[in-house]
PDB file of N, CA and C in Angstrom:
ATOM      1  N   MET L 239     -75.934   6.412 253.959  1.00 69.00           N
ATOM      2  CA  MET L 239     -75.953   6.891 252.847  1.00 69.00           C
ATOM      3  C   MET L 239     -75.337   7.887 253.879  1.00 69.00           C
ATOM      4  N   ARG L 240     -75.453   8.265 254.518  1.00 80.00           N
ATOM      5  CA  ARG L 240     -74.494   9.485 255.868  1.00 80.00           C
ATOM      6  C   ARG L 240     -73.165   9.633 255.229  1.00 80.00           C
ATOM      7  N   ASN L 241     -73.373   8.067 254.799  1.00 88.00           N
ATOM      8  CA  ASN L 241     -71.499   8.061 255.067  1.00 88.00           C
ATOM      9  C   ASN L 241     -70.901   8.565 253.605  1.00 88.00           C
ATOM     10  N   PHE L 242     -71.934   8.308 252.820  1.00 90.00           N
ATOM     11  CA  PHE L 242     -71.823   8.343 251.222  1.00 90.00           C
ATOM     12  C   PHE L 242     -71.556  10.327 251.089  1.00 90.00           C
ATOM     13  N   TYR L 243     -72.745  10.942 251.729  1.00 89.00           N
ATOM     14  CA  TYR L 243     -72.489  12.907 252.080  1.00 89.00           C
ATOM     15  C   TYR L 243     -71.390  13.226 252.731  1.00 89.00           C
ATOM     16  N   PHE L 244     -71.080  12.398 253.838  1.00 89.00           N
ATOM     17  CA  PHE L 244     -70.071  12.632 254.629  1.00 89.00           C
ATOM     18  C   PHE L 244     -68.869  12.678 253.701  1.00 89.00           C
ATOM     19  N   LYS L 245     -68.504  11.618 252.997  1.00 92.00           N
ATOM     20  CA  LYS L 245     -67.303  11.483 251.652  1.00 92.00           C
ATOM     21  C   LYS L 245     -66.878  12.402 251.150  1.00 92.00           C
ATOM     22  N   LYS L 246     -68.483  12.764 250.508  1.00 93.00           N
ATOM     23  CA  LYS L 246     -68.551  13.625 249.774  1.00 93.00           C
ATOM     24  C   LYS L 246     -68.460  15.377 250.507  1.00 93.00           C
ATOM     25  N   CYS L 247     -69.210  15.534 251.415  1.00 92.00           N
ATOM     26  CA  CYS L 247     -68.251  16.938 252.094  1.00 92.00           C
ATOM     27  C   CYS L 247     -67.262  17.079 252.103  1.00 92.00           C
ATOM     28  N   HIS L 248     -65.991  15.368 252.609  1.00 94.00           N
ATOM     29  CA  HIS L 248     -65.009  15.842 252.729  1.00 94.00           C
ATOM     30  C   HIS L 248     -64.075  16.117 251.636  1.00 94.00           C
ATOM     31  N   LEU L 249     -64.526  15.343 250.901  1.00 95.00           N
ATOM     32  CA  LEU L 249     -64.068  15.706 249.702  1.00 95.00           C
ATOM     33  C   LEU L 249     -63.446  17.322 249.456  1.00 95.00           C
ATOM     34  N   ILE L 250     -64.720  17.816 249.247  1.00 96.00           N
ATOM     35  CA  ILE L 250     -65.027  19.020 248.735  1.00 96.00           C
ATOM     36  C   ILE L 250     -63.856  19.892 249.466  1.00 96.00           C
ATOM     37  N   LEU L 251     -64.096  19.357 250.843  1.00 96.00           N
ATOM     38  CA  LEU L 251     -63.424  20.477 251.920  1.00 96.00           C
ATOM     39  C   LEU L 251     -62.383  20.618 252.015  1.00 96.00           C
ATOM     40  N   ARG L 252     -61.425  19.378 251.050  1.00 96.00           N
ATOM     41  CA  ARG L 252     -60.201  19.074 250.693  1.00 96.00           C
ATOM     42  C   ARG L 252     -60.006  19.777 249.709  1.00 96.00           C
ATOM     43  N   TYR L 253     -60.849  19.840 248.466  1.00 97.00           N
ATOM     44  CA  TYR L 253     -60.432  20.482 247.428  1.00 97.00           C
ATOM     45  C   TYR L 253     -60.400  21.696 247.974  1.00 97.00           C
ATOM     46  N   SER L 254     -61.317  22.304 248.361  1.00 97.00           N
ATOM     47  CA  SER L 254     -61.407  23.571 247.803  1.00 97.00           C
ATOM     48  C   SER L 254     -59.965  24.166 249.275  1.00 97.00           C
ATOM     49  N   ILE L 255     -59.332  23.545 249.938  1.00 97.00           N
ATOM     50  CA  ILE L 255     -58.509  24.013 251.205  1.00 97.00           C
ATOM     51  C   ILE L 255     -57.495  23.896 250.178  1.00 97.00           C
ATOM     52  N   PHE L 256     -56.543  22.804 248.806  1.00 97.00           N
ATOM     53  CA  PHE L 256     -55.983  22.588 247.904  1.00 97.00           C
ATOM     54  C   PHE L 256     -55.749  24.054 247.010  1.00 97.00           C
ATOM     55  N   VAL L 257     -57.203  24.228 246.963  1.00 97.00           N
ATOM     56  CA  VAL L 257     -57.147  25.593 245.813  1.00 97.00           C
ATOM     57  C   VAL L 257     -56.910  26.669 246.534  1.00 97.00           C
ATOM     58  N   GLY L 258     -56.898  26.419 247.600  1.00 96.00           N
ATOM     59  CA  GLY L 258     -57.194  28.103 248.271  1.00 96.00           C
ATOM     60  C   GLY L 258     -55.709  28.032 249.232  1.00 96.00           C
ATOM     61  N   GLN L 259     -54.403  26.942 248.746  1.00 96.00           N
ATOM     62  CA  GLN L 259     -53.374  26.751 249.215  1.00 96.00           C
ATOM     63  C   GLN L 259     -52.611  27.278 247.707  1.00 96.00           C
ATOM     64  N   SER L 260     -53.452  26.409 246.848  1.00 95.00           N
ATOM     65  CA  SER L 260     -52.438  26.865 245.255  1.00 95.00           C
ATOM     66  C   SER L 260     -53.109  28.933 245.290  1.00 95.00           C
ATOM     67  N   LEU L 261     -54.040  28.564 245.345  1.00 95.00           N
ATOM     68  CA  LEU L 261     -54.229  30.611 245.389  1.00 95.00           C
ATOM     69  C   LEU L 261     -53.836  31.529 245.945  1.00 95.00           C
ATOM     70  N   ARG L 262     -53.367  31.884 247.007  1.00 94.00           N
ATOM     71  CA  ARG L 262     -52.253  31.995 247.563  1.00 94.00           C
ATOM     72  C   ARG L 262     -50.414  31.668 247.670  1.00 94.00           C
ATOM     73  N   ALA L 263     -49.922  30.665 247.296  1.00 94.00           N
ATOM     74  CA  ALA L 263     -48.748  29.978 246.755  1.00 94.00           C
ATOM     75  C   ALA L 263     -48.536  31.506 245.019  1.00 94.00           C
ATOM     76  N   ALA L 264     -49.721  30.993 244.214  1.00 92.00           N
ATOM     77  CA  ALA L 264     -49.732  31.583 243.238  1.00 92.00           C
ATOM     78  C   ALA L 264     -49.621  33.656 243.392  1.00 92.00           C
ATOM     79  N   VAL L 265     -50.183  34.267 244.311  1.00 91.00           N
ATOM     80  CA  VAL L 265     -50.221  35.362 244.857  1.00 91.00           C
ATOM     81  C   VAL L 265     -49.177  35.763 245.206  1.00 91.00           C
ATOM     82  N   ALA L 266     -48.630  34.660 246.582  1.00 89.00           N
ATOM     83  CA  ALA L 266     -46.960  35.266 246.786  1.00 89.00           C
ATOM     84  C   ALA L 266     -46.444  34.805 245.622  1.00 89.00           C
ATOM     85  N   ARG L 267     -46.368  34.147 244.657  1.00 88.00           N
ATOM     86  CA  ARG L 267     -45.195  34.413 243.429  1.00 88.00           C
ATOM     87  C   ARG L 267     -45.290  35.189 243.063  1.00 88.00           C
ATOM     88  N   ARG L 268     -46.309  36.163 242.461  1.00 87.00           N
ATOM     89  CA  ARG L 268     -46.765  36.878 241.646  1.00 87.00           C
ATOM     90  C   ARG L 268     -46.007  38.329 242.088  1.00 87.00           C
ATOM     91  N   ILE L 269     -46.201  38.422 243.971  1.00 81.00           N
ATOM     92  CA  ILE L 269     -46.101  39.523 244.225  1.00 81.00           C
ATOM     93  C   ILE L 269     -44.140  39.247 244.782  1.00 81.00           C
ATOM     94  N   THR L 270     -44.068  38.490 244.604  1.00 81.00           N
ATOM     95  CA  THR L 270     -42.472  38.708 244.668  1.00 81.00           C
ATOM     96  C   THR L 270     -42.057  38.579 243.523  1.00 81.00           C
ATOM     97  N   LEU L 271     -42.987  38.459 242.266  1.00 76.00           N
ATOM     98  CA  LEU L 271     -41.964  38.737 240.915  1.00 76.00           C
ATOM     99  C   LEU L 271     -42.382  39.987 240.062  1.00 76.00           C
ATOM    100  N   SER L 272     -43.335  40.205 241.067  1.00 70.00           N
ATOM    101  CA  SER L 272     -42.915  42.015 240.668  1.00 70.00           C
ATOM    102  C   SER L 272     -42.515  43.066 241.295  1.00 70.00           C
ATOM    103  N   PRO L 273     -41.613  43.828 240.390  1.00 66.00           N
ATOM    104  CA  PRO L 273     -40.365  45.043 240.406  1.00 66.00           C
ATOM    105  C   PRO L 273     -40.990  45.778 241.246  1.00 66.00           C
ATOM    106  N   THR L 274     -42.082  45.930 241.168  1.00 64.00           N
ATOM    107  CA  THR L 274     -42.974  47.469 241.753  1.00 64.00           C
ATOM    108  C   THR L 274     -43.413  47.286 243.220  1.00 64.00           C
ATOM    109  N   ASN L 275     -42.371  46.724 243.918  1.00 51.00           N
ATOM    110  CA  ASN L 275     -42.383  46.435 245.489  1.00 51.00           C
ATOM    111  C   ASN L 275     -41.521  47.623 246.577  1.00 51.00           C
TER     112      ASN L 275
END
């Protein structure tokens, strides 16, 4: 049972890291695309 929870937490952690990276990439892309720089 503990192994199941560990896998679940690991999956959530990986998903949150992936979402954070994609958000950062989208923000960087928006900054580079915006003409008001």
